[in-house]
PDB file of C-alpha atoms in Angstrom:
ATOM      1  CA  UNK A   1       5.030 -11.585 -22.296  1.00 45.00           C
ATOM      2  CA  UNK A   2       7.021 -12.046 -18.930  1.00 49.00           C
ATOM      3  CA  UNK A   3       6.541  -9.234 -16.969  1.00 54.00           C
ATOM      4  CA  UNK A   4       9.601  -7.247 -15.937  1.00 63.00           C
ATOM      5  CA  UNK A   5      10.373  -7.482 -11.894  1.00 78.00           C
ATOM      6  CA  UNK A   6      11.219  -3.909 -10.996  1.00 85.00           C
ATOM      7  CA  UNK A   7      13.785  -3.833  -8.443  1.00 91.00           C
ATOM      8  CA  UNK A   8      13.614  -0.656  -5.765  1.00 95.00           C
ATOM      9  CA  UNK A   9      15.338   0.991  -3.053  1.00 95.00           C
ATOM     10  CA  UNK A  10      13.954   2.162   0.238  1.00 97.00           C
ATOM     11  CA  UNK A  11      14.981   5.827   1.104  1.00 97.00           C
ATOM     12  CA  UNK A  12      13.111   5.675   4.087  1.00 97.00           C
ATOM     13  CA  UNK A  13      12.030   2.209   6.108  1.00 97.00           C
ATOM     14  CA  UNK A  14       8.553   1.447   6.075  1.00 97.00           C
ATOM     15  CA  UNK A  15       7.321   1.873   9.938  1.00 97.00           C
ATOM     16  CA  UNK A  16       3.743   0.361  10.581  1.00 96.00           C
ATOM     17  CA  UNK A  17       1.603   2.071  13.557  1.00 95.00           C
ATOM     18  CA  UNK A  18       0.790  -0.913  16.180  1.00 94.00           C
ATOM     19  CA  UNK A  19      -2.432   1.888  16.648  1.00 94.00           C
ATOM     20  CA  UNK A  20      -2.980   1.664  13.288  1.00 94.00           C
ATOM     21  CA  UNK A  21      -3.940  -2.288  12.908  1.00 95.00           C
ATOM     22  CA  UNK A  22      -7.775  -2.815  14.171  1.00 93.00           C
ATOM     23  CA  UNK A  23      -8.917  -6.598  15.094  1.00 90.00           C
ATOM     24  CA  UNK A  24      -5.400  -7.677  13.551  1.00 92.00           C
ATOM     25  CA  UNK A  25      -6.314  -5.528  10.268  1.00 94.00           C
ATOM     26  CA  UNK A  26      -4.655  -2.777   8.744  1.00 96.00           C
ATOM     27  CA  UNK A  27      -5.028  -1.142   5.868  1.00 96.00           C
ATOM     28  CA  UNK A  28      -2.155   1.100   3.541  1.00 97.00           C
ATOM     29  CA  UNK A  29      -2.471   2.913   0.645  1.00 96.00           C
ATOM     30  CA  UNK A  30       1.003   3.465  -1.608  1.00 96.00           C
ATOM     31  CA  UNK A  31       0.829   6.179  -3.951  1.00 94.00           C
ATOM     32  CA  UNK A  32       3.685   6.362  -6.653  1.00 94.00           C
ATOM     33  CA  UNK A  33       4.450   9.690  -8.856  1.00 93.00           C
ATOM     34  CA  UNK A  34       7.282   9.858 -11.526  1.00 94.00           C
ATOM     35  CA  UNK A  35      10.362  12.280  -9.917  1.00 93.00           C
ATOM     36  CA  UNK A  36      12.647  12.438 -12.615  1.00 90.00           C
ATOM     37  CA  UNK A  37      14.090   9.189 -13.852  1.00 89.00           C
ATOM     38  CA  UNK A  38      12.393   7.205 -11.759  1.00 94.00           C
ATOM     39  CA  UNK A  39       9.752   6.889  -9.436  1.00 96.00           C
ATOM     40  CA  UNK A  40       8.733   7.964  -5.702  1.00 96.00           C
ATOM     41  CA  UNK A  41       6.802   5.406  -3.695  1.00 97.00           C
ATOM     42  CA  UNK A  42       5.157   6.585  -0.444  1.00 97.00           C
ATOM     43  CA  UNK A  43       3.193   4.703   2.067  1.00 98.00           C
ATOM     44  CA  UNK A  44       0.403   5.505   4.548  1.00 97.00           C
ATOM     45  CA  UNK A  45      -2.487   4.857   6.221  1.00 96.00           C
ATOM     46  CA  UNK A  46      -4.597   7.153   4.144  1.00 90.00           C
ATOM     47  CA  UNK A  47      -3.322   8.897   0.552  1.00 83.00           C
ATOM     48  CA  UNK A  48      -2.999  11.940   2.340  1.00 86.00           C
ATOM     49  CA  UNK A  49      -1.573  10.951   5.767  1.00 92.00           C
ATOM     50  CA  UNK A  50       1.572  10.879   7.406  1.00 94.00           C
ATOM     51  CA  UNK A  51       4.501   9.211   5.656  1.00 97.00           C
ATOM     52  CA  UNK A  52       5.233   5.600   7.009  1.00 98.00           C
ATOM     53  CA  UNK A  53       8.160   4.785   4.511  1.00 98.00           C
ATOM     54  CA  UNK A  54       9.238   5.837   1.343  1.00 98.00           C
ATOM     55  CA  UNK A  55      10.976   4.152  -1.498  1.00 98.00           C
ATOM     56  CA  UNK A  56      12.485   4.701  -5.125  1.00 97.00           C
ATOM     57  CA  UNK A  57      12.308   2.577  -8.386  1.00 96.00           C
ATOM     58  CA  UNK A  58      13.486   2.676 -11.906  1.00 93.00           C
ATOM     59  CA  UNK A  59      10.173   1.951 -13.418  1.00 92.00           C
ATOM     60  CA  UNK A  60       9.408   2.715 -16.610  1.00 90.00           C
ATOM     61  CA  UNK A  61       5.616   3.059 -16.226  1.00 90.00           C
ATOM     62  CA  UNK A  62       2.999   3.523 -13.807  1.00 89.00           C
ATOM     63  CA  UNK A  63       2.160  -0.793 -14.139  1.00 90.00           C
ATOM     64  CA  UNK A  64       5.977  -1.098 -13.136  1.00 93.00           C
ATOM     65  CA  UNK A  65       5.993   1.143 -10.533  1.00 93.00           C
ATOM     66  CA  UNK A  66       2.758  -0.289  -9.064  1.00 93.00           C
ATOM     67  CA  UNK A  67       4.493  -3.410  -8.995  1.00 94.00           C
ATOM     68  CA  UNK A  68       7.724  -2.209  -7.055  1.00 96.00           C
ATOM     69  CA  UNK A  69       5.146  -0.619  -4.533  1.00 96.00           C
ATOM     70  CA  UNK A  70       3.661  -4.400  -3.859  1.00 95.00           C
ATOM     71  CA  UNK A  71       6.938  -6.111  -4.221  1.00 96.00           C
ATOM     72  CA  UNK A  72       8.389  -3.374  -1.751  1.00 97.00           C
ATOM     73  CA  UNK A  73       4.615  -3.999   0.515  1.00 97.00           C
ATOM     74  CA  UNK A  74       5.162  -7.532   0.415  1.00 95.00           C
ATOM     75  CA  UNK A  75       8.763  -7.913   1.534  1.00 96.00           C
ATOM     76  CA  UNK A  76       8.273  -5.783   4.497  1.00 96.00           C
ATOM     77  CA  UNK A  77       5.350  -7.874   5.495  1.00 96.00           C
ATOM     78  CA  UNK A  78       6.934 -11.067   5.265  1.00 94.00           C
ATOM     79  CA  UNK A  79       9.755  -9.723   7.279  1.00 95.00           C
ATOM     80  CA  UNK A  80       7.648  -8.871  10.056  1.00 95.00           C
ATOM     81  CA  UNK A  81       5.030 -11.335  10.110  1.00 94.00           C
ATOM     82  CA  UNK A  82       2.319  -9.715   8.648  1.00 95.00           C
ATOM     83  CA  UNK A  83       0.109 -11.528   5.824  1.00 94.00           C
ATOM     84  CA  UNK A  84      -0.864  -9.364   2.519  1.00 94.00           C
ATOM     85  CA  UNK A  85      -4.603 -10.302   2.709  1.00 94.00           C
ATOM     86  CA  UNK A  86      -5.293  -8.027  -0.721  1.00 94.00           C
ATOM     87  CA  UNK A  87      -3.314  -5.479  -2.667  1.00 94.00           C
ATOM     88  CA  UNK A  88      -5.730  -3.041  -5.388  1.00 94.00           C
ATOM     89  CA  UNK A  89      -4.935  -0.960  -8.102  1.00 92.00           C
ATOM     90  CA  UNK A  90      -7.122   1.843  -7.399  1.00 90.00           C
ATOM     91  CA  UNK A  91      -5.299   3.736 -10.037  1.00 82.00           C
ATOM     92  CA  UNK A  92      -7.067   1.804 -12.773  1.00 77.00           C
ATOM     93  CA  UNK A  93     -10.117   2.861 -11.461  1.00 81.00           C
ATOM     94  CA  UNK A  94      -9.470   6.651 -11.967  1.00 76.00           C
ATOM     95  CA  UNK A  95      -9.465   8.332 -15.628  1.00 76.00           C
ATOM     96  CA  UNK A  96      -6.808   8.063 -18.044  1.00 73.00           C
ATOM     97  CA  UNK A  97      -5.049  10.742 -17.823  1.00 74.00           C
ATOM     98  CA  UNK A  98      -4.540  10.336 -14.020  1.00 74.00           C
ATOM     99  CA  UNK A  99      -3.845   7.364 -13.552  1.00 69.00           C
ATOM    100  CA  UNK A 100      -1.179   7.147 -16.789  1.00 74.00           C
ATOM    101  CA  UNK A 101       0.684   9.218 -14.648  1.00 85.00           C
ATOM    102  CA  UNK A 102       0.165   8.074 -10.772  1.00 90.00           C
ATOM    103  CA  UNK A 103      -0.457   4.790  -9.355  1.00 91.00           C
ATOM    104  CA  UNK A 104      -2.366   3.847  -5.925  1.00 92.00           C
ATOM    105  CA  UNK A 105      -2.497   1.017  -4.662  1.00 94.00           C
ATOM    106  CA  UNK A 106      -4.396  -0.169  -1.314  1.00 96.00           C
ATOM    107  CA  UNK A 107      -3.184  -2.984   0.811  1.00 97.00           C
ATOM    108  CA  UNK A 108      -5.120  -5.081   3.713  1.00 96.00           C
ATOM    109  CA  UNK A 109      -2.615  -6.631   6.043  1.00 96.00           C
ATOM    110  CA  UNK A 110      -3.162  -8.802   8.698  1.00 95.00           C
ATOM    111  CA  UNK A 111      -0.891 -10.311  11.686  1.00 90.00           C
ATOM    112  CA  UNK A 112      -0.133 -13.727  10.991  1.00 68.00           C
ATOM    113  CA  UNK A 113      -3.149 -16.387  10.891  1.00 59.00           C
ATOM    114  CA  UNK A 114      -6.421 -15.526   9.800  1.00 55.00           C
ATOM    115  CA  UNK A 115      -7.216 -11.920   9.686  1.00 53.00           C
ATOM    116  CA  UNK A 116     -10.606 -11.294  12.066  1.00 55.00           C
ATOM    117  CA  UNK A 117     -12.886  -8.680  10.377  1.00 56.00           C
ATOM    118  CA  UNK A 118     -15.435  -8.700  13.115  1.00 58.00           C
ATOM    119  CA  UNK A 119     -14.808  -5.113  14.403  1.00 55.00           C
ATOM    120  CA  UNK A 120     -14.535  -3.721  10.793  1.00 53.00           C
ATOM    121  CA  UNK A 121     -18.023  -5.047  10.183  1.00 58.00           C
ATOM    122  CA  UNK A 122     -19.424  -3.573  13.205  1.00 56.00           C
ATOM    123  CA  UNK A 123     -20.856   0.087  13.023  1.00 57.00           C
ATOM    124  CA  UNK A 124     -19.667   1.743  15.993  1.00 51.00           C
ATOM    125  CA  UNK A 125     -22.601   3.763  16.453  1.00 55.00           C
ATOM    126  CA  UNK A 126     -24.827   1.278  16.915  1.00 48.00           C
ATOM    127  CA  UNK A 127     -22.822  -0.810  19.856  1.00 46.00           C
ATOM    128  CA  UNK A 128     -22.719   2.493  21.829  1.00 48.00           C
ATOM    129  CA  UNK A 129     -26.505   2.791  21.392  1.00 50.00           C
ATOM    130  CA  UNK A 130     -27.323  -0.613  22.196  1.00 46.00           C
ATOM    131  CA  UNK A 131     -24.767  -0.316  25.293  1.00 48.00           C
TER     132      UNK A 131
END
């Protein structure tokens, strides 16, 4: 089976915080919820942070809209040269009932070129001790 490309539109344009990428790295999480006849995308920076951008798609299920929310993710990064290093379904993860009904998805971006984890892998409590 093909699967169905689910087109969307954006109700509000997706705005990334500069202070938000670390060592070239960000990361967003895009929760959809049914609203109606179709579904509400939002992005952060955390599930329950401030709105970066929000969008709107006909899906007809929680897969569908879960793709709209990457196909809308990816779009915006190729527009402004950012890289989609990983996109998760952390819906899947949760139990059925949940996640039949709302879909999250996390994203790791990076600025063009290869993404440099070394501050992410560095516990900051430990280079103020050892400074």
């Amino acid at each position: 089976m093909i699967p169905r490309e689910v087109s969307y539109l954006v109700r509000r344009n997706l705005i990334i915080p500069e202070d938000g990428f670390r060592d070239g790295v960000i990361i967003l999480y895009a929760v959809a919820a049914p609203e109606g006849d179709a579904w509400t995308i939002s992005v952060r920076l955390r599930p329950d942070d401030v709105l970066l951008g929000q969008a709107r798609t006909a899906a007809r299920n929680v897969d569908e809209a879960s793709s709209a929310a990457e196909k809308w993710v990816k779009d915006h990064a190729a527009k402004s040269g950012l890289s989609v290093v990983s996109s998760e379904r952390l819906h899947e993860q949760m139990p059925q009932p949940v996640w039949s009904a709302v879909s999250l998805t996390r994203f790791t971006l990076s600025r063009e070129g290869p993404a440099n984890v070394t501050g992410w892998l560095t516990d900051p409590a430990s280079t103020a001790a050892s400074e």
